[in-house]
Tab-separated table of C-alpha atoms in Angstrom:
chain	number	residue	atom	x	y	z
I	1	UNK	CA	-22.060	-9.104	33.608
I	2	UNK	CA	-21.312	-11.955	31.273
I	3	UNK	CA	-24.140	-13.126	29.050
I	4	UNK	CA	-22.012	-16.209	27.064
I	5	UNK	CA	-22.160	-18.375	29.092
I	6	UNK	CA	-25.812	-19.555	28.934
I	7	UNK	CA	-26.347	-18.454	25.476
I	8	UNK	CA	-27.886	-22.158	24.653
I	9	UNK	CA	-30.460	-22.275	27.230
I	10	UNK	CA	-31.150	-18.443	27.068
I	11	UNK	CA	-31.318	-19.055	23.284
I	12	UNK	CA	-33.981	-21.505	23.719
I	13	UNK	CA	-35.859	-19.841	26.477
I	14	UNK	CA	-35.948	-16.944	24.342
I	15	UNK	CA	-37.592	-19.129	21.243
I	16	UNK	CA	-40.251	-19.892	23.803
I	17	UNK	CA	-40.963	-16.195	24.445
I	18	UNK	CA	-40.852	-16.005	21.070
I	19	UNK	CA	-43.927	-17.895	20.913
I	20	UNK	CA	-45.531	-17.033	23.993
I	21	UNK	CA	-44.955	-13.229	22.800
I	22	UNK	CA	-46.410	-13.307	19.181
I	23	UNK	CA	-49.349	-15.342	20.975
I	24	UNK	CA	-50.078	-12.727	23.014
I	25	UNK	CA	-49.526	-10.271	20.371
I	26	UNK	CA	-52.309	-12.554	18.703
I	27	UNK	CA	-54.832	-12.294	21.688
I	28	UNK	CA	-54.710	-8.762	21.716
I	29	UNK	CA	-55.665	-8.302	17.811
I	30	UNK	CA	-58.175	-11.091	18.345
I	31	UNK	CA	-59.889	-9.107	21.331
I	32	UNK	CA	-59.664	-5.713	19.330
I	33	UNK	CA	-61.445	-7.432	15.984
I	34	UNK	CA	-64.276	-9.764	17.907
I	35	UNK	CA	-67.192	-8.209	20.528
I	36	UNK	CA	-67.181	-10.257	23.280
I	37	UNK	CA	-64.656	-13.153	25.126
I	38	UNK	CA	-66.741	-16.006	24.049
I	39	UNK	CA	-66.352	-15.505	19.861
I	40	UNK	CA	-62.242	-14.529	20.821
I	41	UNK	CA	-62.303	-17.939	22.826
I	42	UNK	CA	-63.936	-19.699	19.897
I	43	UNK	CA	-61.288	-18.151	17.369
I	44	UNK	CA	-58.657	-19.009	19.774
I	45	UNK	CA	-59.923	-22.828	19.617
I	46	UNK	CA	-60.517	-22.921	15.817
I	47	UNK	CA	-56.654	-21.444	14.949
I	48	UNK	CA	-55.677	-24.192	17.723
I	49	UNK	CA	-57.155	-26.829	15.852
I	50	UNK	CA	-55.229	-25.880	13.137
I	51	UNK	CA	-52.036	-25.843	14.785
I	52	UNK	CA	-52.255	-28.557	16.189
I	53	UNK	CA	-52.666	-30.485	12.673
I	54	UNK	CA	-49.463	-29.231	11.377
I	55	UNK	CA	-47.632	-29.580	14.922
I	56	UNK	CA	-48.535	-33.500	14.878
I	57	UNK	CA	-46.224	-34.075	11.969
I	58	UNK	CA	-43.196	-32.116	13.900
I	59	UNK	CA	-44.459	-33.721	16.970
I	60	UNK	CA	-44.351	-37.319	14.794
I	61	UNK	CA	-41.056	-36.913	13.431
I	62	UNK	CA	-39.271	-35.480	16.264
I	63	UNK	CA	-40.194	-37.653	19.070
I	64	UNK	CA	-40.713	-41.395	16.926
I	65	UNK	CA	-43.054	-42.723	19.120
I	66	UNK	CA	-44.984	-45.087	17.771
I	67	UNK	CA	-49.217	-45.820	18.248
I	68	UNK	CA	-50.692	-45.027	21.166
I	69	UNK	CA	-51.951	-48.577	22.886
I	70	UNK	CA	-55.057	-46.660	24.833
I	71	UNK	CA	-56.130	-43.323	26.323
I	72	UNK	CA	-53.403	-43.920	29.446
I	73	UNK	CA	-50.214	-43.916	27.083
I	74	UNK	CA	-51.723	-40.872	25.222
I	75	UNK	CA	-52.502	-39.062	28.217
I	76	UNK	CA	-48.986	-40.054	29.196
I	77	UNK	CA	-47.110	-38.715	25.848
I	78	UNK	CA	-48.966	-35.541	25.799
I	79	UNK	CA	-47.946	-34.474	29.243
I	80	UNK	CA	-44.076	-36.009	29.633
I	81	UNK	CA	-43.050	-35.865	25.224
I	82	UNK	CA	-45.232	-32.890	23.959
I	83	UNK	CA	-45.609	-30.441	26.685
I	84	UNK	CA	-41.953	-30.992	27.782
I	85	UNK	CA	-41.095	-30.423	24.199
I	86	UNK	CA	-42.958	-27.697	23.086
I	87	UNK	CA	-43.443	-25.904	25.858
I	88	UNK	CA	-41.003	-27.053	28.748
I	89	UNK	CA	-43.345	-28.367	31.043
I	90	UNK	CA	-44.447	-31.507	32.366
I	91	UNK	CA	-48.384	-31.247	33.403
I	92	UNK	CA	-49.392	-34.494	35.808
I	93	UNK	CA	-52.239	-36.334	34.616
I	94	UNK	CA	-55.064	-37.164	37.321
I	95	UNK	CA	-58.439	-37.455	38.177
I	96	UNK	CA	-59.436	-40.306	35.794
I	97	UNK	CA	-63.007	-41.146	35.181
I	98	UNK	CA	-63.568	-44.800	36.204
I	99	UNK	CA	-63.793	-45.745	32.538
I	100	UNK	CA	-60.518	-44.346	31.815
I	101	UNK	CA	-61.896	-41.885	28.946
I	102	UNK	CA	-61.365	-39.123	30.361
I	103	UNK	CA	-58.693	-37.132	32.369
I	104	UNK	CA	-56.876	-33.800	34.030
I	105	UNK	CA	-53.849	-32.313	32.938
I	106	UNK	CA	-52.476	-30.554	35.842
I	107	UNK	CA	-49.816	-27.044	34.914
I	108	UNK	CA	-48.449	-25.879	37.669
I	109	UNK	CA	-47.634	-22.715	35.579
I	110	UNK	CA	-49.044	-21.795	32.337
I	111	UNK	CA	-45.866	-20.183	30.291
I	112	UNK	CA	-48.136	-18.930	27.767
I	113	UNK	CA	-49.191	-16.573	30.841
I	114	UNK	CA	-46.081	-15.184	31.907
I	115	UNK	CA	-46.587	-11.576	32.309
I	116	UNK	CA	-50.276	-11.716	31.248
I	117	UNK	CA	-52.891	-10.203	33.222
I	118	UNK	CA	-56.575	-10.250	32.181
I	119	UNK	CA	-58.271	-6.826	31.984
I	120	UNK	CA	-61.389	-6.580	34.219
I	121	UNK	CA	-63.209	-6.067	30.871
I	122	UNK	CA	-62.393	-9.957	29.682
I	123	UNK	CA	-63.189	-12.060	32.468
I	124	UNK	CA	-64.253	-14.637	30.490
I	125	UNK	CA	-61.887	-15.025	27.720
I	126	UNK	CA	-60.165	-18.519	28.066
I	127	UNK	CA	-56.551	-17.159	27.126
I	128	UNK	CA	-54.693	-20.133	26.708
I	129	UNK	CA	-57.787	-21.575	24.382
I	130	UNK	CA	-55.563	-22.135	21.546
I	131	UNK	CA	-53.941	-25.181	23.348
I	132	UNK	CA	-57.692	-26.889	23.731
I	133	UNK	CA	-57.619	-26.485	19.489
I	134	UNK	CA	-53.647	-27.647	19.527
I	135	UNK	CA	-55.040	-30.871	21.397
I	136	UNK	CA	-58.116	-31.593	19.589
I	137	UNK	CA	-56.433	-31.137	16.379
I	138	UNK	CA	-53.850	-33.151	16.892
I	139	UNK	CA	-55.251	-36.183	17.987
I	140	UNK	CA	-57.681	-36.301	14.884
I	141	UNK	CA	-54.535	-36.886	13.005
I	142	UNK	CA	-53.935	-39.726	15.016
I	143	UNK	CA	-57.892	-40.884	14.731
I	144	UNK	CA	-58.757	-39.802	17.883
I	145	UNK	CA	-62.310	-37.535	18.420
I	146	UNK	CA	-61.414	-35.589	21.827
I	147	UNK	CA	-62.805	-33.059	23.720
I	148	UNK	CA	-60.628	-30.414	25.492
I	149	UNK	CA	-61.462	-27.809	27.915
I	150	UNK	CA	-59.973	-25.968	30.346
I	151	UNK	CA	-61.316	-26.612	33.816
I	152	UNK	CA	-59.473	-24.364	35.984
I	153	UNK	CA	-57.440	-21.073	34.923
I	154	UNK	CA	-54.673	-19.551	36.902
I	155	UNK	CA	-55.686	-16.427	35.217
I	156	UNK	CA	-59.250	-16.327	36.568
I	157	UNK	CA	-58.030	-16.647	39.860
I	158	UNK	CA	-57.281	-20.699	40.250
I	159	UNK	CA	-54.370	-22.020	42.165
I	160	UNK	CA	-53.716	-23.947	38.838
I	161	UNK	CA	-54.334	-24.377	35.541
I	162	UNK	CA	-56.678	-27.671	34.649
I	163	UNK	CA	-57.202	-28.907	31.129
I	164	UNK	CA	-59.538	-31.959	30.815
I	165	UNK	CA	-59.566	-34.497	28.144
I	166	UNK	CA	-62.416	-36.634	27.044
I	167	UNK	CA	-62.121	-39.326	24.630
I	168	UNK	CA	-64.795	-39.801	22.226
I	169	UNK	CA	-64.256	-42.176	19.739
I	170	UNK	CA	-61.684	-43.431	17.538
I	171	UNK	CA	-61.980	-42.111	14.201
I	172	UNK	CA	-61.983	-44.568	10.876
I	173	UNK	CA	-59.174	-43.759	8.869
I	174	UNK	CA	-60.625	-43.365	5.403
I	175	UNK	CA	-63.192	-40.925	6.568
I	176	UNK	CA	-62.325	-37.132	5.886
I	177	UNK	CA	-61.670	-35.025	9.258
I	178	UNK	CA	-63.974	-33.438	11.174
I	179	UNK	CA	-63.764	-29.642	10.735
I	180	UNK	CA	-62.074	-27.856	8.599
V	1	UNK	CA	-38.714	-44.861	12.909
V	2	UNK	CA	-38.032	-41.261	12.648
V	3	UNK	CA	-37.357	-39.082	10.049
V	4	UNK	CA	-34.454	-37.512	8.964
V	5	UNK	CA	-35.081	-33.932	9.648
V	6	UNK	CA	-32.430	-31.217	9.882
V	7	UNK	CA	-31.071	-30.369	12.363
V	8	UNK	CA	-33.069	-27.566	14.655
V	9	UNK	CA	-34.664	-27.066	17.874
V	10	UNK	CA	-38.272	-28.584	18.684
V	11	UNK	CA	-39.155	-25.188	19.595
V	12	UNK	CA	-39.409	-23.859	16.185
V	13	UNK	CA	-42.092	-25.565	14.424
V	14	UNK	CA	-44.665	-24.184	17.155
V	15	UNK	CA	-43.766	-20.519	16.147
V	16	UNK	CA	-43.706	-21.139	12.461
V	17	UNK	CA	-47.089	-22.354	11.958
V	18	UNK	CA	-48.509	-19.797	14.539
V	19	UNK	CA	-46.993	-17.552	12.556
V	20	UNK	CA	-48.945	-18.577	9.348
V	21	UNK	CA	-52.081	-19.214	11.336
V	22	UNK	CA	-51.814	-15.616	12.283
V	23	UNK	CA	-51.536	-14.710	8.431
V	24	UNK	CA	-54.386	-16.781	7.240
V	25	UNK	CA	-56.514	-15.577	10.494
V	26	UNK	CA	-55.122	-11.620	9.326
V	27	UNK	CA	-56.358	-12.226	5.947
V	28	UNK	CA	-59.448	-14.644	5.815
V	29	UNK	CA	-60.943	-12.100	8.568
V	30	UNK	CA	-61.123	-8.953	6.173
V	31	UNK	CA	-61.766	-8.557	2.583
V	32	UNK	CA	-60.320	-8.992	-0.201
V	33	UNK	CA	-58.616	-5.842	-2.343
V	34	UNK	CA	-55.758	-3.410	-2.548
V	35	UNK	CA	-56.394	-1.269	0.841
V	36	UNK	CA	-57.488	-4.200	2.758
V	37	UNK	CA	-53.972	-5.845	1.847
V	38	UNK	CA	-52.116	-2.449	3.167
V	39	UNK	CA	-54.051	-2.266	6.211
V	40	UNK	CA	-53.007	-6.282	6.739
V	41	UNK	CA	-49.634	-5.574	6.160
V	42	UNK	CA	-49.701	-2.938	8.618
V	43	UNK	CA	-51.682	-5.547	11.222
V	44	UNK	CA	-48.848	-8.149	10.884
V	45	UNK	CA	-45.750	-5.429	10.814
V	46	UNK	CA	-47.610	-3.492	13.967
V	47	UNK	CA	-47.777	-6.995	15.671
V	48	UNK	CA	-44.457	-8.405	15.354
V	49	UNK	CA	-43.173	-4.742	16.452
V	50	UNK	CA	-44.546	-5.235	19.974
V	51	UNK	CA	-43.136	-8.667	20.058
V	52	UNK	CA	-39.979	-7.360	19.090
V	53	UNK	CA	-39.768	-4.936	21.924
V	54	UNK	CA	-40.521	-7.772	24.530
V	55	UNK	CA	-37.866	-9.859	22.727
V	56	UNK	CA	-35.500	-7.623	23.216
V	57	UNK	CA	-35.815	-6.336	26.556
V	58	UNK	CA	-35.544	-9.435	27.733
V	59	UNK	CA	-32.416	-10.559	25.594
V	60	UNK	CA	-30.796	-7.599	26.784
V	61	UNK	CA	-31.547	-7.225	30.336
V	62	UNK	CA	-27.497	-8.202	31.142
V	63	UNK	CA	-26.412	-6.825	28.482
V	64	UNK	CA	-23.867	-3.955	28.577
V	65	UNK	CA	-24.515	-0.701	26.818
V	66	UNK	CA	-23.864	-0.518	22.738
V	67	UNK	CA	-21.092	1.226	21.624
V	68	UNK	CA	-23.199	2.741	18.864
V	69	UNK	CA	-25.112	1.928	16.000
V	70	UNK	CA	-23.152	-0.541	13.849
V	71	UNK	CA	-22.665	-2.322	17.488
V	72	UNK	CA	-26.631	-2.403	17.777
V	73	UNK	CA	-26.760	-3.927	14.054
V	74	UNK	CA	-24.591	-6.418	14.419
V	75	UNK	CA	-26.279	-7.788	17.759
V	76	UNK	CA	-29.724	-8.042	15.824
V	77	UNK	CA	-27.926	-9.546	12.837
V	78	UNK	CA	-26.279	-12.424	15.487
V	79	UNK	CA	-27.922	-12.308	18.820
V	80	UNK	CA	-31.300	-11.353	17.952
V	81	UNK	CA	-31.416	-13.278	14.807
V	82	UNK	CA	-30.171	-16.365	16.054
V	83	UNK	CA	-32.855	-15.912	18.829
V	84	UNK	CA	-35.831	-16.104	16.344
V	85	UNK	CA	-34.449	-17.710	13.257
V	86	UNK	CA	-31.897	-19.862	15.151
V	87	UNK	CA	-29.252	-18.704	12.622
V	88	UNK	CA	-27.319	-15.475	11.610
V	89	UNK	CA	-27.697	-13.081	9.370
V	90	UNK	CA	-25.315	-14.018	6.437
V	91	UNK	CA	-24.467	-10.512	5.139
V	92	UNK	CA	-24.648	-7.260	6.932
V	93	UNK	CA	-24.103	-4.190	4.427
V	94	UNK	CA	-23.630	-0.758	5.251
V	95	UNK	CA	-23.522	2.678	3.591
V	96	UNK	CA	-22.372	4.540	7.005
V	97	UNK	CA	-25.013	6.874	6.494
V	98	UNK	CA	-28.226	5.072	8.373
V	99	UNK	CA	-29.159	2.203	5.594
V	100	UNK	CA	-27.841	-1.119	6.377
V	101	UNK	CA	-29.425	-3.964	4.232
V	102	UNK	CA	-29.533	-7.708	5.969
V	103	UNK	CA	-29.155	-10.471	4.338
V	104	UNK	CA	-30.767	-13.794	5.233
V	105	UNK	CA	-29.806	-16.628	2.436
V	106	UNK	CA	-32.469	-19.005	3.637
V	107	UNK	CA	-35.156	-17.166	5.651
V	108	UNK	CA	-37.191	-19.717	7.190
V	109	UNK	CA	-40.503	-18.379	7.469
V	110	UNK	CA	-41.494	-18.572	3.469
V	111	UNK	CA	-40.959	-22.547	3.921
V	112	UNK	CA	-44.609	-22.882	2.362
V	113	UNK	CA	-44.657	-20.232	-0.776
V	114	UNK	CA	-43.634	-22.184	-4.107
V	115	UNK	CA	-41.352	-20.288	-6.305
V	116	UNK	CA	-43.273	-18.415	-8.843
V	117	UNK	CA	-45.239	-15.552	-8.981
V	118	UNK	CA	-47.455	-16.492	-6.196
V	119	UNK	CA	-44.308	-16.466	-4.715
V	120	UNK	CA	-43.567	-12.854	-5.026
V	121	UNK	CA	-47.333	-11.684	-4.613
V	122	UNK	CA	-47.657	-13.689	-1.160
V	123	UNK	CA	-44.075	-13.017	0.127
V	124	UNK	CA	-45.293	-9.467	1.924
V	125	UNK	CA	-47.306	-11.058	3.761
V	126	UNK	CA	-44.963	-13.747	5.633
V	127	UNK	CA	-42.534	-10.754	5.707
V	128	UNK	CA	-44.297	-8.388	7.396
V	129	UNK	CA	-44.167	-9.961	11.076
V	130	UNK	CA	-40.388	-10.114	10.706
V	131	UNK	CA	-40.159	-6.221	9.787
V	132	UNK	CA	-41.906	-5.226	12.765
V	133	UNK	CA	-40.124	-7.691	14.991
V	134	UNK	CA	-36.805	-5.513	13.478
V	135	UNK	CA	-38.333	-2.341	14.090
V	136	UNK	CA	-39.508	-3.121	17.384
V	137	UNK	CA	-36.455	-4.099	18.747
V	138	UNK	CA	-34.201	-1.552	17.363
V	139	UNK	CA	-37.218	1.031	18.981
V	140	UNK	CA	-36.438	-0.389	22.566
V	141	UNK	CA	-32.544	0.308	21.673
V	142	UNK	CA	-32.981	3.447	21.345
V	143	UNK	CA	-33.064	3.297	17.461
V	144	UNK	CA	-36.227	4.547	14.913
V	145	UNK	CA	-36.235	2.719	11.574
V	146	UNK	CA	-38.141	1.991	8.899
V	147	UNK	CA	-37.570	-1.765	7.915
V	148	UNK	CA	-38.507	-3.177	4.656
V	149	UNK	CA	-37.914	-6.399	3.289
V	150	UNK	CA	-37.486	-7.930	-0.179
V	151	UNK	CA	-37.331	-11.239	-1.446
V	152	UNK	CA	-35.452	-12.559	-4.704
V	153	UNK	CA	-37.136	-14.476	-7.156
V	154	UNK	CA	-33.936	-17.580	-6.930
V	155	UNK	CA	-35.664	-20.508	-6.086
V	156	UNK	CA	-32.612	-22.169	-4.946
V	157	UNK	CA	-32.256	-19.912	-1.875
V	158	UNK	CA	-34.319	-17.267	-0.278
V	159	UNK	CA	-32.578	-14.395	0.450
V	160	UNK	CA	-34.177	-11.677	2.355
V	161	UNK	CA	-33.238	-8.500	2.389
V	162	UNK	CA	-33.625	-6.150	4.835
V	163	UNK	CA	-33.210	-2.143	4.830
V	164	UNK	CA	-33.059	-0.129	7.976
V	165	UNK	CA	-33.069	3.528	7.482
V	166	UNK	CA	-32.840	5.972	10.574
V	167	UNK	CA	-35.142	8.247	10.780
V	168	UNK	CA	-34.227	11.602	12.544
């Protein structure tokens, strides 16, 4: 059985794996050092957050698109330029309030979650929380205040995996960052 | 306008930083002091050994059977290698006898250390993941090791080293 000839794309497939491995590897420690699913999910959320203010600069220089003009375009870059590029997908975007600050990203499959099955034991840990933190954190770089949740979990027994976005304000550029 | 950046695949930034995030989350959560440090080491090292089994069963699933052990070497030094580090080793060294010693000139997960001696006191710590990854995927070849890692103190490069003993 030959294994050149898709060395590039198994070569990047495998990078992903990579990732989606050593984040699992991440959620097990994190369930072995906290109590209960709700401080892991927390954790999860707070190492997102800072991911996802480092990724914005790699996201920034990699992609060179330029200021967002409103919630729609954002919505639009995260789900056809970031997901496709970091993880490969393309979620759809839907179910817009009527005031257009807030929306659904749709993932038909979860990558992060291939393989992973929840134990009976954590059936409320929000396993992919880290990308709520990714979000979050990245837009504050870009002066945007969001909130992220997950909605619906393929892991919890949904037919797909939901993430909603809320816009909450825009934040002034000379004023220091939220959290830290 | 875009910058310049060398050339490399989006996918690596993501698993850079969580790799550091993982460090700082390892070592903000527990104290401070000598055995705490061992017992961190031993966190990160333990992780990236399960992640290197995973890797590697699935990088190897069409693969035929190694010939023997220099065979299973040189695939971690250029298949396995380029897989996580999107490069090669650059030196493979061997005494015949179970050590082989790795060399990567510009090992790409120390990008945030300064050169220094903070350098060399923080270095164990963003090398410990890598060692485990190592171990872990010689383990699902069929191979037990002990894999240590070293770092020079050239500022111009970063070589790591890497010794694999077999254990019997």
């Amino acid at each position: 059985m030959s294994r050149q000839s898709n060395r590039t794309t198994d070569s990047k497939k495998m990078n992903s794996e990579l990732f989606t491995l050593t984040y699992g590897a991440l959620v097990t420690q994190l369930c072995k050092d906290y109590e209960n699913d709700e401080e892991v999910n927390k954790q999860l959320d707070k190492m997102g957050y800072n991911i996802g203010v480092r990724l914005i600069e790699d996201f920034l220089a990699r992609s060179s698109i330029g200021r967002c003009q409103d919630f729609r375009e954002t919505a639009d870059v995260i789900a056809k330029v970031a997901f496709k590029m970091y993880l490969g997908i393309t979620p759809s975007v839907t179910n817009w309030s009527p005031a257009g600050d807030e929306f659904s990203l749709i993932l038909e499959n979860n990558p992060l979650v291939d393989f992973v099955e929840l134990p009976d034991n954590h059936s409320t840990l929000i396993y992919s929380n880290l990308l709520c933190g990714v979000l979050r954190g990245a837009l504050e770089m870009v002066q945007m205040a969001v909130d992220v949740r997950f909605a619906q979990d393929t892991l919890r027994g949904d037919n797909v995996t939901e993430i909603r976005m809320k816009f909450i304000k825009r934040i002034e550029e000379n004023l220091p960052a939220g959290d830290d | 306008p875009s910058l310049h950046l060398p050339r490399r695949m989006a996918d690596e930034a993501p698993f850079q930083i969580l790799h550091n995030e993982v460090i700082q989350y390892i070592y903000t959560s527990a104290e401070n002091g000598e055995t705490e440090n061992g017992r961190n080491i031993t966190k990160l090292e333990n992780m990236g050994f399960r992640v290197g089994q995973g890797l590697i069963e699935r990088l190897t699933k069409d693969t035929a059977r190694f010939k023997d052990e220099l065979d299973i070497m040189k695939f971690i030094c250029k298949d396995f290698w380029t897989c996580v580090f999107k490069k090669q080793i650059d030196n493979l060294r061997t005494n015949h006898q179970g050590i082989y010693v790795l060399q990567d000139n510009k090992f790409r997960l120390l990008g945030q250390l300064s050169a220094g001696k903070q350098y060399l006191d923080q270095a164990p710590k963003y090398l410990a993941f890598t060692c485990g990854l190592v171990r872990g995927a010689l383990s699902n070849l069929g191979v037990k090791s002990i894999v240590t890692a070293e770092v020079s103190i050239m500022p111009a490069c970063k070589p790591l080293v890497i010794h694999r003993q077999v254990t019997y």
